[in-house]
């Protein structure tokens, strides 16, 4: 009995000793860990804290948040005012002021607005997320016309039309794209049979049988040309420009427009890139036959300046005329070649954006602007051609099918004939033959001499 009690007491004391030892070890480890934490904190206070609180340390501040800038424009009132000023049955401003400020008559402008509203969703008045109607088609098209006509910035139309500059720029891009897409096929078309007949009648009356118009180039300064491209677009004027080549007739209609050649090129380089004679070489052009001084020619020609090559389709002036015949020919030719110069002047006057340095950043935008201006220029010419001074509007009566040469009831006594050409794309020999005919120097010399004699015989007694 005593032995059992002694053994139990010894086991209890051993368990107690084990628990005491375990507690002592745990307490020592905790104490050691606390000492290490204190040492780490002391090191931070000595080394890190002075660096963080140094005067050279930039204090951290939260960046302010900016809200979207909103201008409460009353575009509904601006739309009503625009309608009352120009488009109501009894507008505030008469038709002559509309013509001066919009560069065209009201019927032409409304035709453009209606056509763009039908073809482009952008020009349709729609509500925004709040249910408020956006700008009307009249406001957007008027803003685009004002920018093109006056050459002003996009923000200049905000005060009257209540349209932001970003909306005006976006509307201008849609406007020029829509004009080119909707009206380009009609007003940048090739000369049809009736058009060619009329051009040949005009040239015959003026003393140059077979003349199809005048060709020349102009430069449009490109202010925002990328620096890497300046060497290519900078010509002898030391400014970056882009070249426009056109063919214009007496009524200032532009029949051919080629834009995009860098300003470092001359007129010959532009001609090599242009497609002005592509239809003739491919057999698509109309076959024109006319008679000058008893000789027959089967290809029309353009009046040019002296830089153009001596091709059968170009007639330049005589540089230093000595005889009376040569002086009369040069006088008549230079006066008629001014048609293309007048076309350039009228185009730049109507649309000042072409006269001023361009602020666009890509040639694609420049091309769309130029083509849209040319298309609207031709629309204005078609609408106002009958009111030109010294212009015989009765000649358009002869454009009717019953009055054309070759028709059953037509007048076949005209000094020229016009027939449709035959297209043969697979025949390379025909293409090269047409190309050589266009560049024939002997035909050029013979035609020029015949024109000198023809003009002397017709106007020499004046």
PDB file of C-alpha atoms in Angstrom, residues 75-76 126-134:
ATOM      1  CA  UNK A  75     -29.302  74.490 -79.799  1.00  0.00           C
ATOM      2  CA  UNK A  76     -33.091  74.313 -80.137  1.00  0.00           C
ATOM      3  CA  UNK A 126     -32.022  61.970 -83.141  1.00  0.00           C
ATOM      4  CA  UNK A 127     -32.451  62.150 -79.344  1.00  0.00           C
ATOM      5  CA  UNK A 128     -29.540  61.608 -76.992  1.00  0.00           C
ATOM      6  CA  UNK A 129     -29.462  59.518 -73.809  1.00  0.00           C
ATOM      7  CA  UNK A 130     -31.479  62.126 -71.922  1.00  0.00           C
ATOM      8  CA  UNK A 131     -34.158  62.308 -74.615  1.00  0.00           C
ATOM      9  CA  UNK A 132     -33.041  65.723 -75.882  1.00  0.00           C
ATOM     10  CA  UNK A 133     -32.863  66.167 -79.659  1.00  0.00           C
ATOM     11  CA  UNK A 134     -29.453  66.771 -81.170  1.00  0.00           C
TER      12      UNK A 134
END
